Amino acid sequence: MDNAQDTHHSKLPDCPQAQWELDSAQATMAAAGEKEVTISEEVYSGGIPGSPQSPQRAPSPPVEVEMASIPGLPSDEAFMEQVQEVRNILSMLHSALNIKAYDLVHFLLSKYEMKELTSKGEMLEAIGREYEDYYPLIFSKASECLKLVFGIDMIEVDPVVHTYALAIALGLTYDGMHTPVEGMPKTGLLIVILGIIFMQGNRVREEVIWNTLKNIGLPNESDPYLCEDPRKLIFGDFVQEGYLEYRQVPGSDPPSYEFLWGPRARVETTKMKVLEFFGSITRTDPREYAEKYAEALREEIKRTQAWIAGRMALLALTRSRSRARAGQSSRYHAT
């Protein structure tokens, strides 16, 4: 990040209203059924918050005042000037924090690529100690960006000194960071598509996928972090790697096609993990999606039962082999 930007925003006002910004960075995902699935334009069509390639379009927070209830209120014109000044200060704060969230994303991506842990102290050094009071907000925005755009989770491994490990979300083993295709959301895009498929009844016609990606700003040629050709990534990686299944809709004439979870996705992750992933981004309890939560819970129960049955079978096989070896040993000594 260039020094001119940092210098311009280095002195922040002590503004308690800054917390409003935390809520404006949330992404949303609609429930199943007839509702259209959407992802917040804050992260996708705007790229990483505050990046030079993707200027913020978020509106300033509303400032509502009951004018008649304030004694000695100045004239309407003077009052509106004061309101505008407050909005200008908040706008400057908004821009500065987004720039620092952008810096922190760069720092964390480098830590992920080097497979290194990171700490709160290192992150503060990366954004500048003068931003320590705003660290929770910057950290939250950067974490959400990593999760939704890159599919990377920050896992706190030491709550005392606040040390974090970075890992691909949902237990997936696909690492889109190291594919030869440049400038794409990669694993984050895969997670979004898996979520759309699950929330829309476990199968989605391809035109729904293309329209949804268009609505969230993909393809995007102006932002290096966003996918310039999502079809190439979906068919060239996700389908080929077994994360997505692409097939003709049975009985369709003329033929149409749909996407489903592929075998690798079903092995590596679960519907419950996808539901919890989007719940963590939108700050909603996954149980609010009652039908989908029940479906995910049934899958979890089946997986647990299958795991227990497998362990029991393995234990029985181990005991059988031990008895067989003991019998062979006894016969050997008898002879």
XYZ file of C-alpha atoms in Angstrom:
335
model
C 0.000 0.000 0.000
C 1.443 3.265 -0.921
C 2.783 5.604 1.723
C 0.749 8.569 0.569
C -2.456 6.788 1.441
C -1.163 5.750 4.827
C -0.012 9.271 5.611
C -3.311 10.748 4.554
C -5.256 8.506 6.908
C -2.775 8.136 9.725
C -4.519 10.494 12.154
C -7.972 9.245 12.943
C -10.635 11.068 14.971
C -11.785 9.368 18.118
C -15.241 8.541 16.759
C -17.392 6.129 18.766
C -19.813 5.782 15.858
C -17.241 3.797 13.867
C -18.852 0.540 14.961
C -21.624 1.040 12.399
C -19.086 0.082 9.760
C -18.790 -3.458 11.077
C -22.362 -4.196 10.094
C -22.026 -2.756 6.580
C -19.383 -5.374 5.629
C -21.684 -8.365 6.039
C -22.485 -10.681 3.149
C -25.960 -12.158 2.823
C -27.272 -15.449 1.553
C -31.005 -16.068 1.132
C -32.862 -19.167 2.382
C -33.977 -22.084 0.200
C -37.055 -22.169 -1.996
C -38.043 -19.383 -4.334
C -35.675 -16.793 -2.830
C -32.691 -15.784 -4.970
C -29.284 -16.432 -3.465
C -27.162 -13.280 -3.258
C -23.726 -12.472 -1.916
C -22.829 -9.052 -0.582
C -21.415 -6.738 -3.232
C -19.180 -5.315 -0.487
C -16.843 -8.293 -0.874
C -17.322 -9.504 -4.458
C -18.328 -6.724 -6.830
C -16.214 -4.332 -4.796
C -13.281 -6.728 -4.406
C -11.257 -6.481 -1.236
C -12.678 -3.606 0.825
C -10.855 -0.377 0.190
C -8.595 -1.635 -2.604
C -7.419 1.005 -5.072
C -9.018 -0.995 -7.903
C -12.384 -1.140 -6.159
C -13.413 2.116 -4.456
C -16.027 1.887 -1.764
C -19.590 2.702 -2.608
C -21.038 2.161 0.836
C -23.256 5.048 1.934
C -22.431 7.137 4.934
C -24.316 6.157 8.092
C -27.570 8.008 8.637
C -27.523 10.777 11.179
C -31.016 11.261 12.531
C -31.748 13.989 15.020
C -35.053 15.208 16.381
C -34.309 18.875 15.828
C -37.250 20.220 17.787
C -36.146 18.361 20.916
C -32.733 20.057 21.134
C -32.769 23.410 22.967
C -30.776 26.254 21.449
C -30.442 24.462 18.115
C -28.683 26.544 15.421
C -30.351 27.374 12.126
C -31.208 24.593 9.710
C -28.345 25.565 7.406
C -25.800 25.628 10.230
C -27.099 22.346 11.562
C -26.850 20.626 8.175
C -23.279 21.868 7.853
C -22.468 20.226 11.189
C -24.141 17.002 10.072
C -22.153 17.026 6.837
C -18.940 17.549 8.779
C -19.713 14.492 10.899
C -20.411 12.489 7.742
C -17.126 13.631 6.201
C -15.221 12.509 9.286
C -16.962 9.125 9.240
C -16.297 8.784 5.523
C -12.592 9.435 6.084
C -12.551 6.876 8.882
C -14.398 4.401 6.691
C -11.817 4.768 3.890
C -8.834 4.569 6.233
C -10.090 1.390 7.905
C -10.801 -0.250 4.556
C -7.293 0.558 3.371
C -5.868 -1.017 6.522
C -8.107 -4.083 6.118
C -6.714 -4.376 2.578
C -3.152 -4.175 3.963
C -3.936 -6.839 6.545
C -5.365 -9.196 3.889
C -2.081 -8.907 1.942
C -0.090 -9.668 5.087
C -2.241 -12.685 6.007
C -2.093 -14.131 2.489
C 1.706 -14.029 2.671
C 1.548 -15.845 6.017
C -0.749 -18.468 4.508
C 1.526 -19.064 1.524
C 4.529 -19.492 3.843
C 2.418 -21.789 6.091
C 3.302 -19.685 9.125
C 1.321 -18.800 12.227
C 0.620 -15.159 12.929
C -0.195 -13.184 16.054
C -2.108 -10.085 17.046
C 1.203 -8.319 17.615
C 2.373 -9.043 14.059
C -0.950 -7.915 12.622
C -0.769 -4.653 14.565
C 2.703 -4.058 13.176
C 1.368 -4.752 9.670
C -1.408 -2.144 9.915
C 0.400 0.331 12.180
C 0.285 0.638 15.959
C -1.604 3.931 15.675
C -4.634 1.876 14.536
C -4.691 -0.298 17.667
C -8.018 1.134 18.860
C -9.581 0.098 15.551
C -7.905 -3.307 15.401
C -11.080 -5.377 16.173
C -12.931 -3.762 13.268
C -10.006 -4.076 10.834
C -9.395 -7.682 11.894
C -13.081 -8.529 11.409
C -13.208 -7.031 7.907
C -9.966 -8.744 6.840
C -11.111 -12.102 8.250
C -14.421 -11.912 6.386
C -12.620 -11.059 3.153
C -10.208 -13.987 3.548
C -13.089 -16.334 4.274
C -15.483 -15.331 1.510
C -13.051 -14.408 -1.289
C -10.226 -16.883 -0.664
C -11.981 -19.559 1.425
C -9.383 -19.230 4.188
C -10.290 -19.540 7.867
C -8.367 -17.922 10.710
C -8.158 -20.385 13.606
C -7.062 -19.109 17.014
C -4.573 -21.655 18.368
C -3.467 -19.674 21.427
C -6.138 -17.428 23.013
C -3.650 -16.011 25.538
C -1.306 -14.311 23.058
C -3.850 -14.426 20.208
C -1.938 -16.607 17.780
C -3.687 -17.770 14.619
C -3.269 -20.479 12.005
C -4.659 -20.035 8.491
C -6.322 -22.979 6.765
C -8.712 -23.705 3.902
C -12.289 -23.512 5.182
C -14.780 -26.400 5.456
C -12.046 -29.038 5.566
C -11.492 -28.823 1.796
C -8.116 -29.901 0.440
C -8.336 -27.909 -2.813
C -5.891 -25.019 -2.621
C -6.777 -22.512 -5.304
C -3.987 -20.192 -4.176
C -1.454 -22.222 -6.140
C -3.308 -22.813 -9.398
C -1.784 -21.259 -12.546
C -4.944 -19.180 -13.103
C -4.362 -15.595 -11.987
C -6.687 -13.206 -10.159
C -9.503 -15.435 -8.952
C -11.408 -16.057 -5.707
C -10.611 -19.769 -6.170
C -11.574 -21.718 -3.034
C -13.917 -18.965 -1.901
C -15.825 -19.223 -5.181
C -16.072 -23.000 -4.767
C -17.549 -22.588 -1.283
C -20.067 -20.034 -2.557
C -21.223 -22.414 -5.301
C -21.473 -25.354 -2.899
C -23.608 -23.158 -0.645
C -25.891 -22.091 -3.500
C -26.410 -25.705 -4.558
C -27.249 -26.838 -1.015
C -29.589 -23.950 -0.250
C -31.424 -24.368 -3.565
C -32.328 -28.035 -3.119
C -28.988 -29.804 -3.784
C -29.136 -29.206 -7.541
C -29.045 -25.934 -9.467
C -29.558 -25.256 -13.162
C -26.448 -23.752 -14.672
C -28.192 -20.517 -15.705
C -28.944 -19.868 -12.018
C -25.228 -20.187 -11.227
C -24.219 -17.819 -14.058
C -26.879 -15.253 -13.096
C -25.838 -15.394 -9.432
C -22.167 -14.878 -10.286
C -23.143 -11.957 -12.514
C -25.147 -10.436 -9.655
C -22.148 -10.585 -7.318
C -19.859 -8.944 -9.874
C -18.200 -11.850 -11.665
C -16.531 -11.737 -14.083
C -14.638 -8.604 -13.095
C -11.739 -7.395 -15.198
C -10.955 -4.349 -13.055
C -10.044 -6.133 -9.824
C -7.040 -8.498 -9.716
C -8.556 -10.499 -6.858
C -11.787 -11.354 -8.629
C -12.481 -13.949 -11.242
C -12.095 -12.767 -14.836
C -13.427 -16.069 -16.225
C -15.345 -18.063 -13.592
C -16.465 -20.638 -16.189
C -12.844 -21.600 -16.836
C -12.243 -22.128 -13.126
C -15.514 -24.008 -12.567
C -15.116 -26.423 -15.492
C -11.324 -26.535 -15.520
C -10.840 -27.065 -11.779
C -13.988 -27.648 -9.742
C -15.614 -30.153 -12.101
C -12.350 -31.846 -13.102
C -11.259 -32.169 -9.453
C -14.575 -33.778 -8.508
C -15.925 -30.967 -6.325
C -18.827 -30.253 -8.688
C -20.866 -32.548 -10.890
C -22.168 -31.139 -14.173
C -24.883 -33.151 -15.874
C -27.892 -32.902 -18.150
C -31.207 -32.384 -16.385
C -33.053 -35.714 -16.720
C -35.822 -35.552 -19.315
C -35.013 -32.008 -20.470
C -35.795 -31.283 -24.128
C -34.122 -29.220 -25.409
C -31.333 -30.361 -23.095
C -30.449 -28.186 -20.120
C -27.753 -28.739 -17.524
C -27.348 -28.501 -13.771
C -24.689 -28.521 -11.053
C -24.592 -30.821 -8.013
C -22.015 -31.489 -5.293
C -19.318 -33.759 -6.640
C -17.987 -36.866 -4.852
C -14.911 -35.069 -3.513
C -17.035 -32.332 -1.927
C -19.264 -34.941 -0.265
C -16.203 -36.680 1.191
C -14.286 -33.604 2.354
C -17.028 -31.407 3.778
C -20.624 -31.463 4.999
C -23.821 -29.488 4.557
C -23.607 -28.465 8.204
C -20.154 -26.939 7.695
C -21.439 -24.968 4.699
C -24.435 -23.741 6.684
C -22.236 -22.712 9.612
C -19.783 -21.008 7.222
C -22.428 -18.683 5.814
C -23.954 -18.239 9.256
C -20.604 -16.965 10.528
C -20.436 -14.424 7.716
C -24.011 -13.170 8.021
C -23.963 -13.489 11.830
C -27.066 -15.649 11.867
C -27.781 -18.881 13.700
C -27.827 -21.752 11.158
C -30.972 -23.021 12.893
C -32.845 -20.050 11.441
C -32.823 -22.001 8.177
C -34.977 -24.668 9.818
C -35.485 -26.963 6.821
C -31.859 -26.880 5.727
C -30.586 -27.223 9.287
C -32.712 -30.349 9.757
C -31.363 -31.775 6.495
C -27.780 -31.025 7.505
C -28.357 -32.524 10.957
C -29.717 -35.753 9.453
C -26.580 -35.992 7.339
C -24.386 -35.458 10.424
C -26.199 -38.260 12.258
C -25.761 -40.633 9.299
C -22.066 -39.781 9.066
C -21.601 -40.407 12.784
C -23.426 -43.729 12.589
C -21.315 -44.774 9.591
C -18.127 -43.764 11.435
C -19.123 -45.796 14.519
C -20.032 -48.810 12.372
C -16.684 -48.553 10.603
C -14.784 -48.367 13.876
C -16.685 -51.361 15.245
C -15.953 -53.369 12.096
C -12.264 -52.445 12.293
C -12.139 -53.432 15.965
C -13.799 -56.789 15.233
C -11.346 -57.437 12.385
C -8.378 -56.565 14.606
C -9.586 -58.937 17.344
C -10.194 -61.716 14.813
C -6.677 -61.376 13.449
C -5.221 -61.342 16.974
C -7.058 -64.589 17.825
C -5.882 -66.139 14.563
C -2.255 -65.234 15.297
C -2.608 -66.563 18.851
C -3.985 -69.853 17.491
C -1.124 -70.209 15.018
C 1.380 -69.534 17.793
C -0.190 -72.201 20.018
C -0.085 -74.805 17.253
C 3.557 -73.947 16.541
C 4.585 -74.456 20.156
C 2.558 -77.648 20.380
C 4.541 -79.172 17.559
